[in-house]
mmCIF file of C-alpha atoms in Angstrom:
data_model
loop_
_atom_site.group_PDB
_atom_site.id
_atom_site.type_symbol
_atom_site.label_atom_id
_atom_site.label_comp_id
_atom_site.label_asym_id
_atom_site.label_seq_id
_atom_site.Cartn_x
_atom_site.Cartn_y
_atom_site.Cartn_z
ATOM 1 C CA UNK A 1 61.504 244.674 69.023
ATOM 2 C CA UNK A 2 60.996 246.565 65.982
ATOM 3 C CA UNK A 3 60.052 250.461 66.498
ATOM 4 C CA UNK A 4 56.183 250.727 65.004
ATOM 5 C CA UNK A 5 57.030 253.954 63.047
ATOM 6 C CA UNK A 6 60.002 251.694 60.567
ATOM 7 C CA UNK A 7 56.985 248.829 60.572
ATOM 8 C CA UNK A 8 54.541 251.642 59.079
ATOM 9 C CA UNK A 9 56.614 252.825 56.872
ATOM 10 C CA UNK A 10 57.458 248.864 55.203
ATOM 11 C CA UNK A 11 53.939 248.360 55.223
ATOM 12 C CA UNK A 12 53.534 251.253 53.088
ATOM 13 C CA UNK A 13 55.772 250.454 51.054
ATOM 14 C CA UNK A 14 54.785 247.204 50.176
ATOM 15 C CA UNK A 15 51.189 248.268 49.921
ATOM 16 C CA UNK A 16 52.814 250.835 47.251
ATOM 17 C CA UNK A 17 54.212 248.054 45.002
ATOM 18 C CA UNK A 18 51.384 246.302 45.352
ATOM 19 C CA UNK A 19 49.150 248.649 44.191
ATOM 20 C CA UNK A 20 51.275 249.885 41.669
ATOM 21 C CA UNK A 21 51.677 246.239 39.863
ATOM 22 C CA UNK A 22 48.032 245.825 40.506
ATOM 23 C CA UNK A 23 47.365 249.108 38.214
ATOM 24 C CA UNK A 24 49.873 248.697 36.059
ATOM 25 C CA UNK A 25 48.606 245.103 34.990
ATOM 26 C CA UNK A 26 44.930 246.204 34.796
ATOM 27 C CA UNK A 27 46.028 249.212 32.615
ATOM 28 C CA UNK A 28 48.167 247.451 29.675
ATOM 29 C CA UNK A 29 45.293 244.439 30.356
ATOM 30 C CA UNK A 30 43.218 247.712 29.032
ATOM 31 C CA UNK A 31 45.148 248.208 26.353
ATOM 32 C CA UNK A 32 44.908 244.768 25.015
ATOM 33 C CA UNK A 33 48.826 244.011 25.857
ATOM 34 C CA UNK A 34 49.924 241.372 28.153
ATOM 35 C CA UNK A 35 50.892 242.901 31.643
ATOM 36 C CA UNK A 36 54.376 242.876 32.951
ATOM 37 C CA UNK A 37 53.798 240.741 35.150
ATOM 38 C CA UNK A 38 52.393 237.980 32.829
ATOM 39 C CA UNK A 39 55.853 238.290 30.744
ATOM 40 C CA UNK A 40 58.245 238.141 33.725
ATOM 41 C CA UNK A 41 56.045 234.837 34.574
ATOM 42 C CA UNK A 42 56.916 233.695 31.183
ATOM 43 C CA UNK A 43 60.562 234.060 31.059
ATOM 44 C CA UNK A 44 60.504 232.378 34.097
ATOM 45 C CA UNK A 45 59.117 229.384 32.744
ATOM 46 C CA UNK A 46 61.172 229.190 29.622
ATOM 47 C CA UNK A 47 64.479 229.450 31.760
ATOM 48 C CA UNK A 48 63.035 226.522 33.665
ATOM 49 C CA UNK A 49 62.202 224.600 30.772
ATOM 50 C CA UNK A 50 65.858 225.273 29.296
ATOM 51 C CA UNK A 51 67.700 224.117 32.127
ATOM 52 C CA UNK A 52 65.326 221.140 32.000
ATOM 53 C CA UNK A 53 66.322 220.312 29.007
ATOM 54 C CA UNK A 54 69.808 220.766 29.622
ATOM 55 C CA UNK A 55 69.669 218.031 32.103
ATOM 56 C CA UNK A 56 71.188 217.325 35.841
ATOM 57 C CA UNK A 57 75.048 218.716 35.888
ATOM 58 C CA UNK A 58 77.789 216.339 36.616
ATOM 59 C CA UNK A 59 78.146 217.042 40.290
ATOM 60 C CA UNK A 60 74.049 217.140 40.846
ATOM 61 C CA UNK A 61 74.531 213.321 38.631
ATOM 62 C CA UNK A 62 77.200 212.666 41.546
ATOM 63 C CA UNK A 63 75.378 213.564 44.375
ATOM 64 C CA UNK A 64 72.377 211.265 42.822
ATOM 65 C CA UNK A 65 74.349 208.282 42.700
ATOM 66 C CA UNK A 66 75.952 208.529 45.910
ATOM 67 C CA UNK A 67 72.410 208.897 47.789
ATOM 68 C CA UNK A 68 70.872 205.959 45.496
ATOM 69 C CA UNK A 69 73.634 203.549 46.214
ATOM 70 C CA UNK A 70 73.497 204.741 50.101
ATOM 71 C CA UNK A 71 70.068 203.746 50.013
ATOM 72 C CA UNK A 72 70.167 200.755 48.445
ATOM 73 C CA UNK A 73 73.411 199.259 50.620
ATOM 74 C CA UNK A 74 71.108 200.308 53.867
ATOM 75 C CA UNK A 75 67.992 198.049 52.467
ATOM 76 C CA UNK A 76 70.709 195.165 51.966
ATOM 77 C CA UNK A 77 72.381 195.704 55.299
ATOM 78 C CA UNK A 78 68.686 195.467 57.092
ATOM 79 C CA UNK A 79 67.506 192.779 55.296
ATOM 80 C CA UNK A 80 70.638 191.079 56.783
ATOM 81 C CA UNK A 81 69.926 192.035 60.286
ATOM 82 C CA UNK A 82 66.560 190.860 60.017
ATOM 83 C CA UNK A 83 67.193 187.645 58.774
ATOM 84 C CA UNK A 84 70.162 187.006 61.320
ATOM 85 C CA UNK A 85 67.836 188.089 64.112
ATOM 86 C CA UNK A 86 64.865 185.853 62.563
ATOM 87 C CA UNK A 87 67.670 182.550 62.703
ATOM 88 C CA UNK A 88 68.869 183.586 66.431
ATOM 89 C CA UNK A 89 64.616 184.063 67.329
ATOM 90 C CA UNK A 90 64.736 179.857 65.753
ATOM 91 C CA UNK A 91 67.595 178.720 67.510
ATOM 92 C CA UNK A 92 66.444 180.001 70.662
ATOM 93 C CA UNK A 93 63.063 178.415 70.429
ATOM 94 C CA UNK A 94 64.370 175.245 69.413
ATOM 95 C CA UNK A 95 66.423 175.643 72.716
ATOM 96 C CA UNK A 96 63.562 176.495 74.645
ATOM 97 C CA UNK A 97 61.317 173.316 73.365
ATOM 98 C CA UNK A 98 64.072 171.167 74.048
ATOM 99 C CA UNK A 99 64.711 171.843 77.193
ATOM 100 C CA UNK A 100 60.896 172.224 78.364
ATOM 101 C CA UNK A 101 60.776 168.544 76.644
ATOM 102 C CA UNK A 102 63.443 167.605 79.106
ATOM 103 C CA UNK A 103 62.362 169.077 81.855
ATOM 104 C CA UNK A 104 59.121 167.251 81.844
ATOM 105 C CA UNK A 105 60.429 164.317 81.367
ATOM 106 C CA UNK A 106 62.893 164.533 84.438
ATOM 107 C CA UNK A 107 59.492 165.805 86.203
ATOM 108 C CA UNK A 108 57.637 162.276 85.572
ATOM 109 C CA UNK A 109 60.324 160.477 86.500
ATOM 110 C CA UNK A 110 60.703 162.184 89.642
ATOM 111 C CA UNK A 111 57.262 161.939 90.529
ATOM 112 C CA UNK A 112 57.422 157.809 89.431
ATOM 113 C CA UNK A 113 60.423 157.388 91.230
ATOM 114 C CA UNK A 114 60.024 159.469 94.139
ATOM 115 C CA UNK A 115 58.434 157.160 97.013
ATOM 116 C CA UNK A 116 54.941 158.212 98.612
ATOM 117 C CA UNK A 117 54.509 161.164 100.631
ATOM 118 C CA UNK A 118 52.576 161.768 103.774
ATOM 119 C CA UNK A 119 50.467 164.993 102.786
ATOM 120 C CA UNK A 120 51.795 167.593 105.694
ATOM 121 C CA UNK A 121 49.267 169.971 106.712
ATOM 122 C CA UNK A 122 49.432 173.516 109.181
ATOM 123 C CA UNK A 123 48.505 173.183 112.529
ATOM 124 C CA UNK A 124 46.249 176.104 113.014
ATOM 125 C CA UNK A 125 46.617 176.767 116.789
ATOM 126 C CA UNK A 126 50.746 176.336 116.904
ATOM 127 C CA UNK A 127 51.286 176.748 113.504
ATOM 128 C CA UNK A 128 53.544 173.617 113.116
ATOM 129 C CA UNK A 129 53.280 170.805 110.196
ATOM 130 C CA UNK A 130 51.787 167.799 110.923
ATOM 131 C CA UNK A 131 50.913 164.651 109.073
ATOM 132 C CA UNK A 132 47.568 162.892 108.282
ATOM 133 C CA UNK A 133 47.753 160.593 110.886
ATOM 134 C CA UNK A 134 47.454 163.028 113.046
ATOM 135 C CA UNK A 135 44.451 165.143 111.522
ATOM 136 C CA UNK A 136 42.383 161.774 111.186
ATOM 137 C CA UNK A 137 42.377 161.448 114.791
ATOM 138 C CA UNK A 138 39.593 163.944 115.886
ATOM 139 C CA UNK A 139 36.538 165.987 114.944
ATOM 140 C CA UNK A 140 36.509 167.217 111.519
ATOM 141 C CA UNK A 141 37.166 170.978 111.553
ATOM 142 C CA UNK A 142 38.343 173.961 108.934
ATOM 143 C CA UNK A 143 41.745 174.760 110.225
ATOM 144 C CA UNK A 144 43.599 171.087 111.444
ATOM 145 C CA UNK A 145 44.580 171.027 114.893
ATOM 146 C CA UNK A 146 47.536 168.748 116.083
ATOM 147 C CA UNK A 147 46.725 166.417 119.408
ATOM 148 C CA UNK A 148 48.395 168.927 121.761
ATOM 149 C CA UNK A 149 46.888 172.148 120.453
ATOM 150 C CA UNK A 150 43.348 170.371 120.265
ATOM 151 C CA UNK A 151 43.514 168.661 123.881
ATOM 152 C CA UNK A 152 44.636 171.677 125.889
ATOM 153 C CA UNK A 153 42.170 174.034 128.039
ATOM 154 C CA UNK A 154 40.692 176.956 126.515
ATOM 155 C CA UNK A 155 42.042 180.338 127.199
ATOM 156 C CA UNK A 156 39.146 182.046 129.378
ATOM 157 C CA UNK A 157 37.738 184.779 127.368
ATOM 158 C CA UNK A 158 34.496 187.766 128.095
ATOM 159 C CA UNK A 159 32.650 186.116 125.568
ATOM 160 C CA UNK A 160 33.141 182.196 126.541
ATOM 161 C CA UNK A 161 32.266 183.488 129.859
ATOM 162 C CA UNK A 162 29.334 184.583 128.764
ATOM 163 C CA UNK A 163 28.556 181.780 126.485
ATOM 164 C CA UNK A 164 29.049 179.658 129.726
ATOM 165 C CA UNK A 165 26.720 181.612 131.574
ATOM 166 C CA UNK A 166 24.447 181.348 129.158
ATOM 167 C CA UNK A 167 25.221 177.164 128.402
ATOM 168 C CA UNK A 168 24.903 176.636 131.855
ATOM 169 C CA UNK A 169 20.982 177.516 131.978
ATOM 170 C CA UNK A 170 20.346 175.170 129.623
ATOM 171 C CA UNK A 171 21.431 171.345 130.273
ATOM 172 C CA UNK A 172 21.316 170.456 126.966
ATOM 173 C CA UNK A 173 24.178 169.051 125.421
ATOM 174 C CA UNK A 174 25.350 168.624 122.194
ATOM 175 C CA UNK A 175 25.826 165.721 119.676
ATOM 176 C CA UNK A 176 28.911 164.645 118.328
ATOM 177 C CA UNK A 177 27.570 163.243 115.501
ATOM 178 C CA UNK A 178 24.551 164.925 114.337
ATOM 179 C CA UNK A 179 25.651 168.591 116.263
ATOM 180 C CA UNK A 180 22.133 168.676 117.432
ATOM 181 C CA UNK A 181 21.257 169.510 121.132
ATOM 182 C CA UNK A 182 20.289 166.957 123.209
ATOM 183 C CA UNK A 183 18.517 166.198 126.945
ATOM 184 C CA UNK A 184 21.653 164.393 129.167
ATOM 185 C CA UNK A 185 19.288 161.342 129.186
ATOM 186 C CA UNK A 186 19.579 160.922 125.338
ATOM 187 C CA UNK A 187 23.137 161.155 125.443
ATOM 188 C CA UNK A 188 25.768 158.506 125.607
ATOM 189 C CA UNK A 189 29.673 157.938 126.315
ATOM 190 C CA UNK A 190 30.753 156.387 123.014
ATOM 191 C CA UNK A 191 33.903 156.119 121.448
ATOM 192 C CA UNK A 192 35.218 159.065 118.662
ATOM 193 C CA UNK A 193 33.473 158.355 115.282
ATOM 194 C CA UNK A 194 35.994 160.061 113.134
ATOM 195 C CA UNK A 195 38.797 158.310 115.328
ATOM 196 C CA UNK A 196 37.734 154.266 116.621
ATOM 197 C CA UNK A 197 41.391 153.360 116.918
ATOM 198 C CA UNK A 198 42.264 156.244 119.179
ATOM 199 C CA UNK A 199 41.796 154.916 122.990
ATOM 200 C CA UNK A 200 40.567 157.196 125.126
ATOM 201 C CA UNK A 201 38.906 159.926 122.575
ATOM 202 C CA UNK A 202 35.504 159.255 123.438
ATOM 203 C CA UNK A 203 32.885 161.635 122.633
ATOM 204 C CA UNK A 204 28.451 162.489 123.054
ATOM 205 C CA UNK A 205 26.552 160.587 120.749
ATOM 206 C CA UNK A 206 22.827 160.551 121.208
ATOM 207 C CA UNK A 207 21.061 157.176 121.433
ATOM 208 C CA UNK A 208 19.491 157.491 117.488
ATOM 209 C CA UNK A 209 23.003 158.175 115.954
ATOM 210 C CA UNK A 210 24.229 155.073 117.904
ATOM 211 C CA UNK A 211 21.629 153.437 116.549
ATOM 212 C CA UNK A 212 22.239 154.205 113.504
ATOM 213 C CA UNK A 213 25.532 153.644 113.605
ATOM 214 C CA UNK A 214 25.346 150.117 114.892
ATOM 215 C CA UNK A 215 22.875 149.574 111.532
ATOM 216 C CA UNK A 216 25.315 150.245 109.749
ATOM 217 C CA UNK A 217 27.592 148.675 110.730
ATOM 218 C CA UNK A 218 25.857 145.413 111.035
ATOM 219 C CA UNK A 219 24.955 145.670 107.054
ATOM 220 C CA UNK A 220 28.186 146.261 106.351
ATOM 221 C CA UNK A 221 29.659 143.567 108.481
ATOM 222 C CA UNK A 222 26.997 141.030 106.281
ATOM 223 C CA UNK A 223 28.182 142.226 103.088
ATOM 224 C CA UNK A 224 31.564 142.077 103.659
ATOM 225 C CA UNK A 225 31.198 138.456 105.372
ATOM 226 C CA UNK A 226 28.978 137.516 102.255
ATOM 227 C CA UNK A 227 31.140 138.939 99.628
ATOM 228 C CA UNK A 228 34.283 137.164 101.438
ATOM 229 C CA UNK A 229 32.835 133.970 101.366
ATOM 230 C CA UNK A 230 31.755 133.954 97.795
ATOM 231 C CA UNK A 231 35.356 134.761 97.057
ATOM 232 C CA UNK A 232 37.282 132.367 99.197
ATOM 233 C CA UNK A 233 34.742 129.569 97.919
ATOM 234 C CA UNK A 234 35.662 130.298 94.404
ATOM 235 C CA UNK A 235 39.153 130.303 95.062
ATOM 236 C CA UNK A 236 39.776 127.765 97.256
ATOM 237 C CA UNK A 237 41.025 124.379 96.501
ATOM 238 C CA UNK A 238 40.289 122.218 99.823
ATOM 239 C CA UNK A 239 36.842 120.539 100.163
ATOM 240 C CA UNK A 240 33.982 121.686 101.688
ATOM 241 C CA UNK A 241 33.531 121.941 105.549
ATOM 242 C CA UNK A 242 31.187 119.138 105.792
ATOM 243 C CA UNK A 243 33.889 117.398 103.749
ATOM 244 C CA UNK A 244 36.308 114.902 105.899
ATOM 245 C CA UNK A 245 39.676 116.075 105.324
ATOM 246 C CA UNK A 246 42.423 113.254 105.395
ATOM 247 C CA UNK A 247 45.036 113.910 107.471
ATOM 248 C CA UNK A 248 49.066 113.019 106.951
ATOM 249 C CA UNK A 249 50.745 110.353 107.361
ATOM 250 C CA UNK A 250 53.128 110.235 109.931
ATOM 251 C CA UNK A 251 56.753 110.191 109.337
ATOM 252 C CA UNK A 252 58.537 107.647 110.826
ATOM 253 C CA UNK A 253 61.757 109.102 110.999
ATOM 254 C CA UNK A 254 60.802 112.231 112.786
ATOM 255 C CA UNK A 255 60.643 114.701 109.331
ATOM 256 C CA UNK A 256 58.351 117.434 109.386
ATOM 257 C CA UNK A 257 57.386 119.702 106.061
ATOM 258 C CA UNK A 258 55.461 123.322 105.656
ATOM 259 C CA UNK A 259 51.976 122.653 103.775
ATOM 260 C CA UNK A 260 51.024 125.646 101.838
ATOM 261 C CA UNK A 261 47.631 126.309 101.450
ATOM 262 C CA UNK A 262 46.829 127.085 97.336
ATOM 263 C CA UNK A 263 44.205 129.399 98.442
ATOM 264 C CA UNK A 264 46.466 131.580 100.549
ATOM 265 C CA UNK A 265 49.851 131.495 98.399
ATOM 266 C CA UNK A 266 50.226 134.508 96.177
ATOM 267 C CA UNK A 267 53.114 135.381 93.824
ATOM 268 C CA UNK A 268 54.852 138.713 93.886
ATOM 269 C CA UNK A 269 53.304 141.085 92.742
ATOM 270 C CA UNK A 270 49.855 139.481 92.969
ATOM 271 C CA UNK A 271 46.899 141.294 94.443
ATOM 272 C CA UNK A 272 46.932 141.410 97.781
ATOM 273 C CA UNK A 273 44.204 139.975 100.035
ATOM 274 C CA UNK A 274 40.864 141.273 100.111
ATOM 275 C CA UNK A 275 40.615 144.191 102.820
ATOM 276 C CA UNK A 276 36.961 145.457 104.370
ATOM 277 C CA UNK A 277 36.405 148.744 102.473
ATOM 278 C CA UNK A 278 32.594 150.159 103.057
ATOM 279 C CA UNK A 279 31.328 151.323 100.161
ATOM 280 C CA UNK A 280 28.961 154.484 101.091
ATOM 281 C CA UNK A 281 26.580 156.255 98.960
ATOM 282 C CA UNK A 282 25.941 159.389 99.995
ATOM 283 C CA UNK A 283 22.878 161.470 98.811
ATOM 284 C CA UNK A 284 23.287 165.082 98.128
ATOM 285 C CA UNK A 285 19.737 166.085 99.270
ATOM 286 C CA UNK A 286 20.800 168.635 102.155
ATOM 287 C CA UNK A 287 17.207 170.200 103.046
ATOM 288 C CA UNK A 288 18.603 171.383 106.513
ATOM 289 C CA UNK A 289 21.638 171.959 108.185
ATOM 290 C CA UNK A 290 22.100 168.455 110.220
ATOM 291 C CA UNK A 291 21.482 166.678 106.789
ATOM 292 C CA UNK A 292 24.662 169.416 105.500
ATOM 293 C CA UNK A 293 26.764 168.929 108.262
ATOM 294 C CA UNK A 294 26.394 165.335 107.718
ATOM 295 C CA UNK A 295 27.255 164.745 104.340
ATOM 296 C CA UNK A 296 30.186 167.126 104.743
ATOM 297 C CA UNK A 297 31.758 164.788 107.290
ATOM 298 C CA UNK A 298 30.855 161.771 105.675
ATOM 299 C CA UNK A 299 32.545 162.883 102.234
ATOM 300 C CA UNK A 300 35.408 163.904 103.728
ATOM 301 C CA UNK A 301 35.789 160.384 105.380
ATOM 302 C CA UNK A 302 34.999 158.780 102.539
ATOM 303 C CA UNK A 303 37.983 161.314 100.711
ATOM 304 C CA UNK A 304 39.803 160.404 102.746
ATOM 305 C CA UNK A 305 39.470 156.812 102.947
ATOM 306 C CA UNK A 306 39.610 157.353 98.946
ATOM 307 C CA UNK A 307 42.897 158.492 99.264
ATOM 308 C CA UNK A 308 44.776 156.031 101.412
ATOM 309 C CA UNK A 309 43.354 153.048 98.981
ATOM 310 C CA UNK A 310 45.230 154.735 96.103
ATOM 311 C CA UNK A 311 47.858 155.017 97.951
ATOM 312 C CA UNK A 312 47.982 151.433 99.110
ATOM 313 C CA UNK A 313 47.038 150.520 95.267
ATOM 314 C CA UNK A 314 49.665 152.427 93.628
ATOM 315 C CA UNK A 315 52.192 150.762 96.098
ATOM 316 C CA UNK A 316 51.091 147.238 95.220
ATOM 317 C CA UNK A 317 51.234 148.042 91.635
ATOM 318 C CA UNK A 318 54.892 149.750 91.928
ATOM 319 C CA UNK A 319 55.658 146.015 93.735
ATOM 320 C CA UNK A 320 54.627 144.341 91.021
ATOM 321 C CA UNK A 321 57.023 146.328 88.576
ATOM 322 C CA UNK A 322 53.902 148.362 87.068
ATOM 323 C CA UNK A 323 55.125 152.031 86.603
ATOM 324 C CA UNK A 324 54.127 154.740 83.821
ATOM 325 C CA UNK A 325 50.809 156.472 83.186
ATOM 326 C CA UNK A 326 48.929 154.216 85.547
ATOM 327 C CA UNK A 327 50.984 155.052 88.397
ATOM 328 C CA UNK A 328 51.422 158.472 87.644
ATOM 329 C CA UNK A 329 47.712 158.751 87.036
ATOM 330 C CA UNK A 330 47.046 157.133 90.593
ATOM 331 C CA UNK A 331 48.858 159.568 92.153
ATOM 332 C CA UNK A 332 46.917 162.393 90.541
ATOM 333 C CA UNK A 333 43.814 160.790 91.746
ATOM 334 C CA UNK A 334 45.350 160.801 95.183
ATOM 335 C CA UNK A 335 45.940 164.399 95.270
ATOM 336 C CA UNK A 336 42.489 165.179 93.937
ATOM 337 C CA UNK A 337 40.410 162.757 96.684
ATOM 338 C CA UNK A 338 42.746 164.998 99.162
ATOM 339 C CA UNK A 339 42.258 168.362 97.737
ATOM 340 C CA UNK A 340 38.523 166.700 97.590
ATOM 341 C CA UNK A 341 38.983 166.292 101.585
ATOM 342 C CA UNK A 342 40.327 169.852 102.569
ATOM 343 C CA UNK A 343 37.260 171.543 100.557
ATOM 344 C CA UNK A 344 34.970 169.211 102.555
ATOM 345 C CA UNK A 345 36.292 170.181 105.687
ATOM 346 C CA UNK A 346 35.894 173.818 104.922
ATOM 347 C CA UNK A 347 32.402 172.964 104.160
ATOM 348 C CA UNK A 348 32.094 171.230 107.821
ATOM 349 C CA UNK A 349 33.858 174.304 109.172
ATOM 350 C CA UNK A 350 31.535 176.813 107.332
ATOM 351 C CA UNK A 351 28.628 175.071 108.388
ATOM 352 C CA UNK A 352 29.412 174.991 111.966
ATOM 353 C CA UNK A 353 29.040 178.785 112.240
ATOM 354 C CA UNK A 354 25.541 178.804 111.189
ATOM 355 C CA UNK A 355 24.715 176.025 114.297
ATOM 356 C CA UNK A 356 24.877 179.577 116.816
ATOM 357 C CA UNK A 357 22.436 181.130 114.290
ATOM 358 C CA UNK A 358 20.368 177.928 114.874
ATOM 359 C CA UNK A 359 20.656 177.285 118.565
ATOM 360 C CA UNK A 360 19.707 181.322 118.530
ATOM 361 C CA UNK A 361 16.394 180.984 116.422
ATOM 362 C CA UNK A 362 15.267 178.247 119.137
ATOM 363 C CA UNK A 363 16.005 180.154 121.673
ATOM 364 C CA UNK A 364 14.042 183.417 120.406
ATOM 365 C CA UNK A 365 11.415 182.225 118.000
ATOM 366 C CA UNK A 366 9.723 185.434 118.271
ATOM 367 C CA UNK A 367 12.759 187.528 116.837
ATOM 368 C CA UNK A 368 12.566 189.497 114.060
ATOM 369 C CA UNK A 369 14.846 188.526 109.876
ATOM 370 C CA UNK A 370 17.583 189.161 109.707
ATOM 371 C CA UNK A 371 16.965 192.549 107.820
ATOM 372 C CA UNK A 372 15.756 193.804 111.029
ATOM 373 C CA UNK A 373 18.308 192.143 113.611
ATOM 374 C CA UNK A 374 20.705 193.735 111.224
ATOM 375 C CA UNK A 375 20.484 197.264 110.783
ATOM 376 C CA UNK A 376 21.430 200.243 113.345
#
């Protein structure tokens, strides 16, 4: 650190030959002479402008040179790298094109080629896959439930015990079909609706759903008899009923033949014969929750149903040597009616919760909103 008396006395100094220049210049400025100081600034200048004029010395000229060509050898030498690393950039996207190309090409083939595939869903009690045919056969629900996990006894629980308790005062029952709760006289032992091949899975249906469901059944039954018999009339070749058929003659040696019927024969490849397929219109007018909880089932039947007549299309069409977009856009359709099918069973699900809130409201209709049963 430097000692303050040597710092005073520099200060002084220079303060000295400041103010000395400083009078000096104002004196001869006085006199009408130029200063010192102007003169000195002068020289200055013309020794500048000499060596100016002189011009750059050999080495400076060297030194020049050397830097310019440095320069310009580096602009060359990145223009190079750039346009090398521009060309790798284009060979690697042309790599990359060609092999996404191929890729989805091997990807339609696959899926064109690949047979059908049972869509595998998780069993939400044991947490094992299982296949549609065994989600089909019961109740529709949010989380699938294989036959074993759905058909065993319910673990006893504090609040099923009290639930029971609580069931067990009132002897009301409720409806498969419509989830409403019914008197035991209004109820009736009929056979699963979501299931009618499965023996044994019968369920509580009250007498108007039956009804309803023998109504429509009936109608359908006529249509489909109707529509049958329009086709087969069209496309049959034997006379009418009322028509007496001739019969063959008799062979006297004993030879028998096979008569094939032109109505029934079919080529390979043909299309198939006509199957019963109930075509159901369903109305999205949900003004309560029964009306909800029925559409949700019934457009997740119909989803489903949906999606094993694509399947059984696309497989008549791959018999018949079809293949390509039509196929591949059959099985997209597929997927979609069974994607359709999980979201309406989350739907069924969802609504399901709200019954308690429902079966609550009729049991206390003096209760208060819900902004009151709510807070603490």
């Amino acid at each position: 650190m430097m000692d303050p008396f040597f710092a005073l006395i520099i200060a002084l100094y220079i303060a000295g030959k400041f103010t000395k220049n400083v009078a000096q210049d104002v004196a001869w400025k006085a006199r009408g002479e130029d200063p010192p100081s102007y003169r000195r600034e002068q020289e200055r200048w013309k020794r500048k402008q000499a060596k100016r004029a002189k011009g750059d010395g050999p080495g400076r000229r060297l030194l020049l040179n050397a830097w310019a060509d440095a320069c310009a050898a580096g602009d060359e030498r990145r223009a190079r790298l750039a346009q090398r690393a521009a060309e790798r950039r284009r060979a690697q996207w042309a790599e990359a094109d060609a092999d996404a190309v191929e890729a989805e090409a091997r990807e339609i083939n696959d899926r064109v080629a690949s047979p059908a595939t049972e869509p595998v869903f998780t069993c939400g009690g044991c947490q094992r896959e299982i296949g549609q045919s065994e989600v089909a056969g019961y109740a529709l629900s949010g989380d699938p439930l294989c036959r074993t996990c759905r058909t065993a006894p319910a673990e006893p629980t504090a609040d099923k015990a009290a639930d029971d308790a609580e069931t067990s005062k009132d002897t009301r029952r409720r409806c498969h079909a419509c989830g409403f709760l019914k008197d035991p006289a209004d109820l009736r032992n009929a056979a699963c609706f979501s299931c009618p091949g499965d023996e044994g899975a019968n369920v509580n249906a009250c007498t108007d759903c039956l009804q309803a469901t023998r109504d429509q059944q009936e109608t359908a039954d006529r249509a489909f008899e109707s529509d049958t018999h329009v086709v087969r009339a069209r496309a049959s070749t034997q006379p009418a009923p009322e028509t007496e058929v001739p019969s063959a003659p008799d062979h006297p040696d004993g030879a028998t033949g096979t008569v094939t019927s032109l109505a029934e024969w079919r080529s390979k490849g043909a299309t198939p014969p006509l199957t019963r397929e109930d075509i159901v219109s369903e109305s999205g007018e949900t003004t309560n929750l029964a009306a909800a909880l029925q559409y949700a089932q019934s457009m997740a039947q119909q989803c489903a149903a949906g999606a094993v007549s694509c399947e059984t299309s696309r497989a008549t069409l791959t018999g018949g040597g079809v293949s390509g977009e039509a196929i591949t856009r059959l099985h997209h359709a597929e997927e979609s009616l069974q994607r359709a099918q999980a979201d309406f069973l989350g739907m069924h699900s969802a609504l399901m919760r709200q019954v308690n809130v429902k079966d609550a409201y009729q049991a206390a209709p003096e209760a208060g909103d819900k902004s009151f049963q709510m807070q603490e």
